[in-house]
Amino acid sequence: MLKTVKLSTLAGLTVALMAIAPATAQQRGGAINVATIGEPPTLDPMVSSTDIVGMISQHIYETLFTFDKDWKTTPLLADGMPTISADGRIYTIKLRPGVTFHDGQAMTSKDVVASLKRWTDLASRGKQIVDNIASIEALDATTVQISLKEPYAPLLALLAFNNSAAVIMPADKLDNPIKDAIGTGPYRVKERKPDQYLQLVRFDAYQSTSGEASGYGGARHQYVDEIRFVPVPDANTRVEGALAGQFTYTDSLPIESYPRLKGSASEPVVLAPFGWPMFVMNNKEGLLSDVRLRKAVQIALKQEDMLAAAFGDQAFYAVNAPMYPKNFLWHTKAGAEPYNVGDPDKAKTLLKEVGYDGQKPLRIVTSRQYEFHYKMAQVAAEYLKLAGFNVAMEVVDWATLVQRIRNPALWEIFVTHSPFLADPALISILSPTASGWWNTPAKIEAVAALNKATTEAERIQLWEKVQSLIFAEAPLVKIGDFNSLSAKSPNLQGFTPSPWPAFWNVSLKP
């Protein structure tokens, strides 16, 4: 049976996380094997914005808030939503009582304050707001107060996000890099064998939130005893493993495997729409620090051909320029004219104006662990060669890519993707410290205005200006919208498709 998550038609929402109820009562016990696209580069979710780290680490660590099925912020470690001062600058957050870390320590405001300060020091999302924070302090053992210099509308969304995440760790375990992966989550780390598996087991002292499960919010039941995340970097190997029933859940499969999955030992799972693939450009140094060369890349590319090569079946992609699709609060066509142009001759003219003679290579870094990334890069390379670029394709494993893009001397373009996020402030390129380093005066002014605005109507108008700048200054190139394909065992009950698959509230048929 095809399981699909569809667009929400409610204003202000992104993908709806559908609650899929199990057909029978869920059983306790058993172990599940989850095939991932590779080895997580770290188990520290603060210092990584990769999906694989977010997917795995959400079982180990928790944040003060998270997102419900409608992508609204909801309490997780916080004991309710915060009290916000009339001027929008002071957030007072009560903590849930009785929460315990995996090492047996009780969580207090001391841990929360220390963790949030580490987050603002190390995490790209935390650095996004650090200059606006006046103080983070404990009022008592169960109360934390965040004081801002100016109102910042996306604060709760940033605190809820699981990439570059504001997770809460014990105050005495905040080394960088971390020595022990200790959080408050429903599962704890038992054993890690690099390139073989990461074994998580039930944390018996876990204190769940109350209420019905909703998206990432509500009750988190620990039905299975053990979760094993198994790195399977080769996409074809993941497909064959899913077909044979080797894995309980298999993440990120090539779209062409969909017909083969039907009737196999695994069921196809489609998340529609999942998000958008993108080419992130190096705005900081090298060739593409010149906006004219970034515009040349933008104009040369034909997104329609790239999407067709990556996904084949039009049921799995849409040639769509806006950063958010229709029926999303943030949907706008503002500035989107330079999309899907595919005009290498016009791009060649820009190269001549700049004086680019092909001596320096345009390095595109991609990985075959996400096969659609690689296929899009292949098509893009041909268009860019026609425009006159000396293209160098560098195909590496995902962990190497994540490391390489931190150094602006090593690349011009890297290929990645993102789900449609609850707030535009969560889009990575808007953080000045995210790889890509887009930080022009116009961008700084436009994003600051978006984040200061206090009403929904104001923020929608200001987002139009930010999107227009994304197209005008080309810090990245959006390729389109796409649906993701994964697979699961028919024995896996209670699973809810989502951008970062979660395995609390799931069970195995007896």
PDB file of N, CA and C in Angstrom, residues 2-6 15-21 69 71 215-216 249 268-272 274 484 486 488 492 494-503 506:
ATOM      1  N   LEU A   2       0.555   2.186  -0.859  1.00  0.00           N
ATOM      2  CA  LEU A   2       1.301   3.438  -0.926  1.00  0.00           C
ATOM      3  C   LEU A   2       0.845   4.368   0.178  1.00  0.00           C
ATOM      4  N   LYS A   3       1.806   4.820   0.980  1.00  0.00           N
ATOM      5  CA  LYS A   3       1.482   5.748   2.064  1.00  0.00           C
ATOM      6  C   LYS A   3       2.023   7.103   1.691  1.00  0.00           C
ATOM      7  N   THR A   4       1.148   8.111   1.606  1.00  0.00           N
ATOM      8  CA  THR A   4       1.543   9.421   1.117  1.00  0.00           C
ATOM      9  C   THR A   4       1.126  10.494   2.086  1.00  0.00           C
ATOM     10  N   VAL A   5       1.993  11.455   2.326  1.00  0.00           N
ATOM     11  CA  VAL A   5       1.662  12.628   3.107  1.00  0.00           C
ATOM     12  C   VAL A   5       1.474  13.775   2.142  1.00  0.00           C
ATOM     13  N   LYS A   6       0.348  14.442   2.189  1.00  0.00           N
ATOM     14  CA  LYS A   6       0.015  15.487   1.226  1.00  0.00           C
ATOM     15  C   LYS A   6       0.136  16.872   1.827  1.00  0.00           C
ATOM     16  N   VAL A  15       4.381  20.792   5.169  1.00  0.00           N
ATOM     17  CA  VAL A  15       3.903  19.431   5.017  1.00  0.00           C
ATOM     18  C   VAL A  15       3.135  18.995   6.258  1.00  0.00           C
ATOM     19  N   ALA A  16       1.990  18.388   6.069  1.00  0.00           N
ATOM     20  CA  ALA A  16       1.237  17.851   7.203  1.00  0.00           C
ATOM     21  C   ALA A  16       1.784  16.477   7.540  1.00  0.00           C
ATOM     22  N   LEU A  17       2.104  16.271   8.820  1.00  0.00           N
ATOM     23  CA  LEU A  17       2.582  14.971   9.260  1.00  0.00           C
ATOM     24  C   LEU A  17       1.362  14.132   9.631  1.00  0.00           C
ATOM     25  N   MET A  18       0.971  13.243   8.731  1.00  0.00           N
ATOM     26  CA  MET A  18      -0.270  12.504   8.916  1.00  0.00           C
ATOM     27  C   MET A  18      -0.141  11.492  10.036  1.00  0.00           C
ATOM     28  N   ALA A  19      -1.147  11.420  10.862  1.00  0.00           N
ATOM     29  CA  ALA A  19      -1.187  10.392  11.899  1.00  0.00           C
ATOM     30  C   ALA A  19      -1.787   9.140  11.283  1.00  0.00           C
ATOM     31  N   ILE A  20      -0.989   8.099  11.169  1.00  0.00           N
ATOM     32  CA  ILE A  20      -1.450   6.853  10.568  1.00  0.00           C
ATOM     33  C   ILE A  20      -1.640   5.858  11.698  1.00  0.00           C
ATOM     34  N   ALA A  21      -2.875   5.548  11.999  1.00  0.00           N
ATOM     35  CA  ALA A  21      -3.171   4.698  13.152  1.00  0.00           C
ATOM     36  C   ALA A  21      -2.921   3.243  12.809  1.00  0.00           C
ATOM     37  N   LYS A  69       1.744  18.044  14.142  1.00  0.00           N
ATOM     38  CA  LYS A  69       1.427  17.597  12.783  1.00  0.00           C
ATOM     39  C   LYS A  69       1.105  18.745  11.840  1.00  0.00           C
ATOM     40  N   TRP A  71       2.855  21.584  11.985  1.00  0.00           N
ATOM     41  CA  TRP A  71       4.073  22.395  12.020  1.00  0.00           C
ATOM     42  C   TRP A  71       3.929  23.630  12.902  1.00  0.00           C
ATOM     43  N   GLY A 215       2.515  14.718  14.994  1.00  0.00           N
ATOM     44  CA  GLY A 215       3.778  15.081  14.386  1.00  0.00           C
ATOM     45  C   GLY A 215       4.918  14.619  15.265  1.00  0.00           C
ATOM     46  N   TYR A 216       5.808  15.556  15.620  1.00  0.00           N
ATOM     47  CA  TYR A 216       6.904  15.245  16.535  1.00  0.00           C
ATOM     48  C   TYR A 216       6.511  15.526  17.987  1.00  0.00           C
ATOM     49  N   TYR A 249      13.039  -0.440   7.938  1.00  0.00           N
ATOM     50  CA  TYR A 249      12.801   0.824   7.231  1.00  0.00           C
ATOM     51  C   TYR A 249      14.047   1.147   6.418  1.00  0.00           C
ATOM     52  N   PRO A 268       6.365   0.595  -0.407  1.00  0.00           N
ATOM     53  CA  PRO A 268       6.864   1.942  -0.683  1.00  0.00           C
ATOM     54  C   PRO A 268       6.207   2.968   0.226  1.00  0.00           C
ATOM     55  N   VAL A 269       6.974   3.949   0.656  1.00  0.00           N
ATOM     56  CA  VAL A 269       6.474   5.052   1.467  1.00  0.00           C
ATOM     57  C   VAL A 269       6.853   6.350   0.762  1.00  0.00           C
ATOM     58  N   VAL A 270       5.856   7.132   0.372  1.00  0.00           N
ATOM     59  CA  VAL A 270       6.098   8.374  -0.352  1.00  0.00           C
ATOM     60  C   VAL A 270       5.679   9.549   0.525  1.00  0.00           C
ATOM     61  N   LEU A 271       6.561  10.515   0.646  1.00  0.00           N
ATOM     62  CA  LEU A 271       6.247  11.762   1.344  1.00  0.00           C
ATOM     63  C   LEU A 271       6.102  12.838   0.284  1.00  0.00           C
ATOM     64  N   ALA A 272       4.896  13.376   0.136  1.00  0.00           N
ATOM     65  CA  ALA A 272       4.608  14.292  -0.966  1.00  0.00           C
ATOM     66  C   ALA A 272       3.935  15.561  -0.466  1.00  0.00           C
ATOM     67  N   PHE A 274       8.068  16.363  -0.348  1.00  0.00           N
ATOM     68  CA  PHE A 274       9.099  16.313   0.685  1.00  0.00           C
ATOM     69  C   PHE A 274       9.767  17.672   0.834  1.00  0.00           C
ATOM     70  N   SER A 484       9.715  12.312  -1.798  1.00  0.00           N
ATOM     71  CA  SER A 484      10.740  11.334  -1.425  1.00  0.00           C
ATOM     72  C   SER A 484      10.150   9.932  -1.401  1.00  0.00           C
ATOM     73  N   SER A 486      10.817   6.087   0.294  1.00  0.00           N
ATOM     74  CA  SER A 486      11.480   5.174   1.226  1.00  0.00           C
ATOM     75  C   SER A 486      10.679   3.882   1.220  1.00  0.00           C
ATOM     76  N   LYS A 488       9.210   0.461   3.906  1.00  0.00           N
ATOM     77  CA  LYS A 488       9.100  -0.097   5.250  1.00  0.00           C
ATOM     78  C   LYS A 488       8.553  -1.510   5.197  1.00  0.00           C
ATOM     79  N   LEU A 492       5.873  -3.185  10.352  1.00  0.00           N
ATOM     80  CA  LEU A 492       6.092  -1.974  11.134  1.00  0.00           C
ATOM     81  C   LEU A 492       4.767  -1.236  11.278  1.00  0.00           C
ATOM     82  N   GLY A 494       2.207   1.770  13.080  1.00  0.00           N
ATOM     83  CA  GLY A 494       2.178   3.085  13.707  1.00  0.00           C
ATOM     84  C   GLY A 494       3.181   4.065  13.161  1.00  0.00           C
ATOM     85  N   PHE A 495       3.789   3.773  12.001  1.00  0.00           N
ATOM     86  CA  PHE A 495       4.800   4.660  11.440  1.00  0.00           C
ATOM     87  C   PHE A 495       4.150   5.855  10.754  1.00  0.00           C
ATOM     88  N   THR A 496       4.678   7.052  11.013  1.00  0.00           N
ATOM     89  CA  THR A 496       4.187   8.279  10.407  1.00  0.00           C
ATOM     90  C   THR A 496       5.247   8.849   9.477  1.00  0.00           C
ATOM     91  N   PRO A 497       5.016   8.877   8.165  1.00  0.00           N
ATOM     92  CA  PRO A 497       6.001   9.477   7.265  1.00  0.00           C
ATOM     93  C   PRO A 497       6.250  10.940   7.622  1.00  0.00           C
ATOM     94  N   SER A 498       7.507  11.343   7.595  1.00  0.00           N
ATOM     95  CA  SER A 498       7.870  12.702   7.953  1.00  0.00           C
ATOM     96  C   SER A 498       9.248  13.009   7.380  1.00  0.00           C
ATOM     97  N   PRO A 499       9.641  14.281   7.315  1.00  0.00           N
ATOM     98  CA  PRO A 499      10.955  14.606   6.747  1.00  0.00           C
ATOM     99  C   PRO A 499      12.115  13.944   7.473  1.00  0.00           C
ATOM    100  N   TRP A 500      11.996  13.799   8.806  1.00  0.00           N
ATOM    101  CA  TRP A 500      13.021  13.114   9.593  1.00  0.00           C
ATOM    102  C   TRP A 500      12.332  11.946  10.288  1.00  0.00           C
ATOM    103  N   PRO A 501      12.345  10.757   9.667  1.00  0.00           N
ATOM    104  CA  PRO A 501      11.576   9.627  10.194  1.00  0.00           C
ATOM    105  C   PRO A 501      11.909   9.348  11.661  1.00  0.00           C
ATOM    106  N   ALA A 502      10.855   9.170  12.457  1.00  0.00           N
ATOM    107  CA  ALA A 502      10.994   8.929  13.884  1.00  0.00           C
ATOM    108  C   ALA A 502      10.435   7.546  14.219  1.00  0.00           C
ATOM    109  N   PHE A 503      11.071   6.863  15.183  1.00  0.00           N
ATOM    110  CA  PHE A 503      10.701   5.486  15.479  1.00  0.00           C
ATOM    111  C   PHE A 503      10.271   5.276  16.926  1.00  0.00           C
ATOM    112  N   VAL A 506       6.247   3.472  17.227  1.00  0.00           N
ATOM    113  CA  VAL A 506       6.117   2.400  16.248  1.00  0.00           C
ATOM    114  C   VAL A 506       6.273   1.054  16.976  1.00  0.00           C
TER     115      VAL A 506
END
